[in-house]
mmCIF file of C-alpha atoms in Angstrom:
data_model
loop_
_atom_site.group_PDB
_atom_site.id
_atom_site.type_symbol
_atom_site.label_atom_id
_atom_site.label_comp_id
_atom_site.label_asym_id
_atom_site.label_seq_id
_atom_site.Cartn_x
_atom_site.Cartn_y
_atom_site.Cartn_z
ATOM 1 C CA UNK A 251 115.847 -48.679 36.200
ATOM 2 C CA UNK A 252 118.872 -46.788 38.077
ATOM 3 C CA UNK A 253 119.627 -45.226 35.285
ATOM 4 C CA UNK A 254 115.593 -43.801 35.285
ATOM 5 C CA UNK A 255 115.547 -43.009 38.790
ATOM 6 C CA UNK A 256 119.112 -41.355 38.807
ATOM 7 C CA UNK A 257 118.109 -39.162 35.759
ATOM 8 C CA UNK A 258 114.803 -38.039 38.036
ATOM 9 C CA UNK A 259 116.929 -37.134 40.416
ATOM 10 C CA UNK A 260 118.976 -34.515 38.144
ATOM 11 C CA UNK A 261 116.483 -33.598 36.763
ATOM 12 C CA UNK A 262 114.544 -32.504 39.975
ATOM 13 C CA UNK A 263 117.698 -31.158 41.441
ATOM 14 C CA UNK A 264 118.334 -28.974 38.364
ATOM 15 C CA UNK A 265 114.897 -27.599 38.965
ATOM 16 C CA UNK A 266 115.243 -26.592 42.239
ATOM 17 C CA UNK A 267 118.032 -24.829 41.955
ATOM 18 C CA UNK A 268 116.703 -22.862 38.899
ATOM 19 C CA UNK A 269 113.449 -22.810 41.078
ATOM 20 C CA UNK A 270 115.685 -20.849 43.912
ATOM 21 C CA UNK A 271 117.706 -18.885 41.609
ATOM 22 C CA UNK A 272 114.584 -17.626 40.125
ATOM 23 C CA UNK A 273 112.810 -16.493 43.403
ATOM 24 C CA UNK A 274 116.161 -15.224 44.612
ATOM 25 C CA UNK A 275 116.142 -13.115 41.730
ATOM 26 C CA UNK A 276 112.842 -11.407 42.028
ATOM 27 C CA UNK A 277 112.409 -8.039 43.844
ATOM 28 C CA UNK A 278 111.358 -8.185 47.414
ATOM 29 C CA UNK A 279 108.245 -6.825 48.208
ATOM 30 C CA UNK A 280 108.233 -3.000 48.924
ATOM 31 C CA UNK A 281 107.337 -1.649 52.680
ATOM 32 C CA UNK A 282 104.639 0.121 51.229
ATOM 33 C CA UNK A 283 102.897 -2.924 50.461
ATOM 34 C CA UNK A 284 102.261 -3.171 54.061
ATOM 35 C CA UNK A 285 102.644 -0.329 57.048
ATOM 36 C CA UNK A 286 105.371 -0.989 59.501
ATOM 37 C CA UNK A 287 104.127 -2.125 62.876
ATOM 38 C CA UNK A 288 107.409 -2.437 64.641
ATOM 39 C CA UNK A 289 111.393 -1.649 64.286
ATOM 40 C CA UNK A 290 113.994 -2.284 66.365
ATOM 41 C CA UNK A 291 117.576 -1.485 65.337
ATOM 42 C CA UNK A 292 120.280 -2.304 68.167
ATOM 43 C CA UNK A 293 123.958 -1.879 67.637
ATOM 44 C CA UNK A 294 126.591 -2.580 70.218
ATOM 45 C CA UNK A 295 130.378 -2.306 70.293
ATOM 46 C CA UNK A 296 133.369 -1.973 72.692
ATOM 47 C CA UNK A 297 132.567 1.309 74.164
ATOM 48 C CA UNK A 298 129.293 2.743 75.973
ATOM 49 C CA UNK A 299 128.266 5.389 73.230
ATOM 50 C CA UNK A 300 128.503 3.009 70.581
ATOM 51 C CA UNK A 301 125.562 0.729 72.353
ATOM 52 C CA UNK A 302 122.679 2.155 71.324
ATOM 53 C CA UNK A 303 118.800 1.040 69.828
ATOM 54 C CA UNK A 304 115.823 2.948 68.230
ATOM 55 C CA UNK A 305 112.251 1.353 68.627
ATOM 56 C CA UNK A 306 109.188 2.214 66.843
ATOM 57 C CA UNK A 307 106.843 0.791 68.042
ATOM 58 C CA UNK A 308 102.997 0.988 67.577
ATOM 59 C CA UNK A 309 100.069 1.040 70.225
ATOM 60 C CA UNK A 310 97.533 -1.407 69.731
ATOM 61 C CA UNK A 311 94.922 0.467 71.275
ATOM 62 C CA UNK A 312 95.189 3.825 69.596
ATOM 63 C CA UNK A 313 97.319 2.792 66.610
ATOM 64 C CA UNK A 314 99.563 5.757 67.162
ATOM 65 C CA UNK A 315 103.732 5.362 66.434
ATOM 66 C CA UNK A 316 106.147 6.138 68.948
ATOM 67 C CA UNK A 317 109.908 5.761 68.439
ATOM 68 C CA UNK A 318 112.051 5.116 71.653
ATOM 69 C CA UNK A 319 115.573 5.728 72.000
ATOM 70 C CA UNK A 320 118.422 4.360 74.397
ATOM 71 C CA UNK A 321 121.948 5.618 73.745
ATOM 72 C CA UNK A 322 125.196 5.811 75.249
ATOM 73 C CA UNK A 323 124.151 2.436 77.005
ATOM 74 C CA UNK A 324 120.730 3.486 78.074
ATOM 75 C CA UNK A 325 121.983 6.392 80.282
ATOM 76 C CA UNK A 326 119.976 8.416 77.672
ATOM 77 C CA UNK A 327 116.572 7.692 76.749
ATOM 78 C CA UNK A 328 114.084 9.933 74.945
ATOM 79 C CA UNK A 329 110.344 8.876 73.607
ATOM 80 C CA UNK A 330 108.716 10.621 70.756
ATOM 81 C CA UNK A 331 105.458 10.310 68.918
ATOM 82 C CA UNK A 332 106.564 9.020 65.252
ATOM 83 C CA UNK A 333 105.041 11.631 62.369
ATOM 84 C CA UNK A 334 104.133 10.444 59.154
ATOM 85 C CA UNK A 335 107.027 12.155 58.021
ATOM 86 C CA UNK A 336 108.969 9.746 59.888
ATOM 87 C CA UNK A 337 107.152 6.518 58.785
ATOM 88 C CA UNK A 338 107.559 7.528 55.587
ATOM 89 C CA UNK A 339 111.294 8.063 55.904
ATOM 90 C CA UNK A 340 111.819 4.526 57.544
ATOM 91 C CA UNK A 341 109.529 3.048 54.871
ATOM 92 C CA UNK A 342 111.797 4.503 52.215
ATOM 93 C CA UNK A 343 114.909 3.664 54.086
ATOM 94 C CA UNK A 344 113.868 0.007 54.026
ATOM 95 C CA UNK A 345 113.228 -0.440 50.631
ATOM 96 C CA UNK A 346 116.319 1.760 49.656
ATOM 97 C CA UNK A 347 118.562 -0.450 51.501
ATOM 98 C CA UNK A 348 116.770 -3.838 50.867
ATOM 99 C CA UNK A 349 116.646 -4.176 54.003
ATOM 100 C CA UNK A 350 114.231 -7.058 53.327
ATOM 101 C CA UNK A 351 116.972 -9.401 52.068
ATOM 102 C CA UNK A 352 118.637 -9.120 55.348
ATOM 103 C CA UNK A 353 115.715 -11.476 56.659
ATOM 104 C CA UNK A 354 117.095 -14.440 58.070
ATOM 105 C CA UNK A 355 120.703 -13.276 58.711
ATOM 106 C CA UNK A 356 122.515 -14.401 61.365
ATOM 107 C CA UNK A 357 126.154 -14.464 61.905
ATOM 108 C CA UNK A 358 128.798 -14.630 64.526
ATOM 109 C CA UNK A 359 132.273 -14.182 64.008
ATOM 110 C CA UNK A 360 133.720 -15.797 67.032
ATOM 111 C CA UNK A 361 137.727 -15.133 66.129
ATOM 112 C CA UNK A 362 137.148 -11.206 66.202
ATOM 113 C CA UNK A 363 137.377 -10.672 70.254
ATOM 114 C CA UNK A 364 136.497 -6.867 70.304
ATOM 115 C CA UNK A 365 134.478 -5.683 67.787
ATOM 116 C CA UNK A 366 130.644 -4.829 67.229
ATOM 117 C CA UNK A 367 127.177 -6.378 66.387
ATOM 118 C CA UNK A 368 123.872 -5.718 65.681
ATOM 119 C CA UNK A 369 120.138 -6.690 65.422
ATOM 120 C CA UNK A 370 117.163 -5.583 63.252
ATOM 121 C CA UNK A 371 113.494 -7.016 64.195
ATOM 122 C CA UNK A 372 111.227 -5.578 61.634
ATOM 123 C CA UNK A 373 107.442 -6.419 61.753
ATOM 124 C CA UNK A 374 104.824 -5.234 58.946
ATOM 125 C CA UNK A 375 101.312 -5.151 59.192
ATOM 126 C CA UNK A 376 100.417 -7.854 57.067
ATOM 127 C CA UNK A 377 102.293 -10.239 59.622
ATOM 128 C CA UNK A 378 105.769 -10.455 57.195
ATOM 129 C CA UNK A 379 108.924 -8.836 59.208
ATOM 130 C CA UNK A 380 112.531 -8.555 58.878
ATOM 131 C CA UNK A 381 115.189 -10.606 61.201
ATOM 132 C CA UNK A 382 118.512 -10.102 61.538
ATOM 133 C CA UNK A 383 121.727 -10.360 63.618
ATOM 134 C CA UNK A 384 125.642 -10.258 63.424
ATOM 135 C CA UNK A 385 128.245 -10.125 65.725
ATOM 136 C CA UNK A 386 131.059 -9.075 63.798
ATOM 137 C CA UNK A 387 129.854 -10.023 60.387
ATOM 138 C CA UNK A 388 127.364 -8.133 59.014
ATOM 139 C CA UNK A 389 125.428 -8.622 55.635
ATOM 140 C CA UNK A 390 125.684 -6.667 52.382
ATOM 141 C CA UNK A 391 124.948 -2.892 52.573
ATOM 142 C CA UNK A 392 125.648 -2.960 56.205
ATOM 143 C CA UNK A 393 127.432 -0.120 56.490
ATOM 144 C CA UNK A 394 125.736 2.316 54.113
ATOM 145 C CA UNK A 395 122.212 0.937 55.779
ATOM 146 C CA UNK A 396 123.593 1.356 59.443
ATOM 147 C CA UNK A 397 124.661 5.266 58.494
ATOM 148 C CA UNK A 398 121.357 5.642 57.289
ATOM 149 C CA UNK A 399 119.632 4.741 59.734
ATOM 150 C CA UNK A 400 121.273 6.322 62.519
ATOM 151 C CA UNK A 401 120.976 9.266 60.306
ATOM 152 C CA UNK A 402 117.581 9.062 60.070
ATOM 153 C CA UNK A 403 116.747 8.587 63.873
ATOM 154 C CA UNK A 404 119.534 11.226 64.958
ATOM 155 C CA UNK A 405 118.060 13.756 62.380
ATOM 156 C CA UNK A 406 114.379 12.806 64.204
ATOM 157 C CA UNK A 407 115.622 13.589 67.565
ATOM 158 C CA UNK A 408 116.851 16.943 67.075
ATOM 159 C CA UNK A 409 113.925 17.954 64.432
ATOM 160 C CA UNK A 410 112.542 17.568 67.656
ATOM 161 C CA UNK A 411 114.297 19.959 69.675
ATOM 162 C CA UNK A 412 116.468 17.233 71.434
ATOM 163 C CA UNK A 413 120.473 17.106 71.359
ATOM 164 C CA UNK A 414 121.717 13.704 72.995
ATOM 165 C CA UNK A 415 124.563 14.359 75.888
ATOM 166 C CA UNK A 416 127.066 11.989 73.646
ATOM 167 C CA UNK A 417 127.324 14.110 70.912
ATOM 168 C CA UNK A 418 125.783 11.596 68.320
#
């Protein structure tokens, strides 16, 4: 009867694993599947430009997009309505990235004392988001992802006539 019951037990934990491996393996749904609702990037490190965040952020009364910046600690802010253009841009950044697989990340790496961090809170319309944090560990495609994004919202800003006092 052990024998039975200890067989089961392989058996079920050999299909569980395949069961994860299998999901793991599967593309993550695209942002088109559902329009973005919310983003918030923050990043923070050592020195005041290098704390910065871009929101987007939609109004539930009008539906309209509006990305909000703070840099160089919040001594800078700027609001702008978000174009299509630029939902479009994020949309494609997210998928590009994956950013989806970042969901659930959340990482400190307490022996680095002066270093850098970050969060991403992504929310779609159909109620599935993004959440994800590090302090000093960051999760694959960090860098290339960060650098895009900051492209993407620095490029935004002075599309729209606006050059940031810290030089970003």
């Amino acid at each position: 009867m052990s024998k039975y019951i200890w067989i089961c037990v392989v058996i079920a934990a050999l299909m569980g694993v395949v069961g994860f491996r299998v999901y793991r393996n599967q593309a993550p749904p695209t942002v088109s599947d559902s329009p973005i609702v919310y983003f918030d990037y923050s990043h923070n490190g050592s020195i005041s430009y290098d704390i910065y965040s871009y929101e987007v952020i939609r109004n539930e009364e009008t539906g309209e997009m509006t990305v909000n910046y703070s840099l160089n600690c919040g001594y800078e802010t700027y609001t702008l309505p978000a174009d299509a253009e630029m939902m479009q841009a994020l949309a494609e950044l997210i998928d590009n990235h994956s950013l989806q697989k970042w969901d659930g990340f959340s990482e400190t790496n307490s022996w680095v004392l002066d270093g850098s961090g970050f969060s991403l809170n992504v929310r779609f319309e159909d109620g599935d988001g993004i959440t994800a944090s590090g302090s000093n560990s960051f999760p694959n495609g960090y860098s290339d992802a960060s650098s895009a994004i900051d492209e993407l919202f620095q490029h935004y800003l002075k599309e729209n006539g606006i050059t940031p006092e810290g030089g970003y």
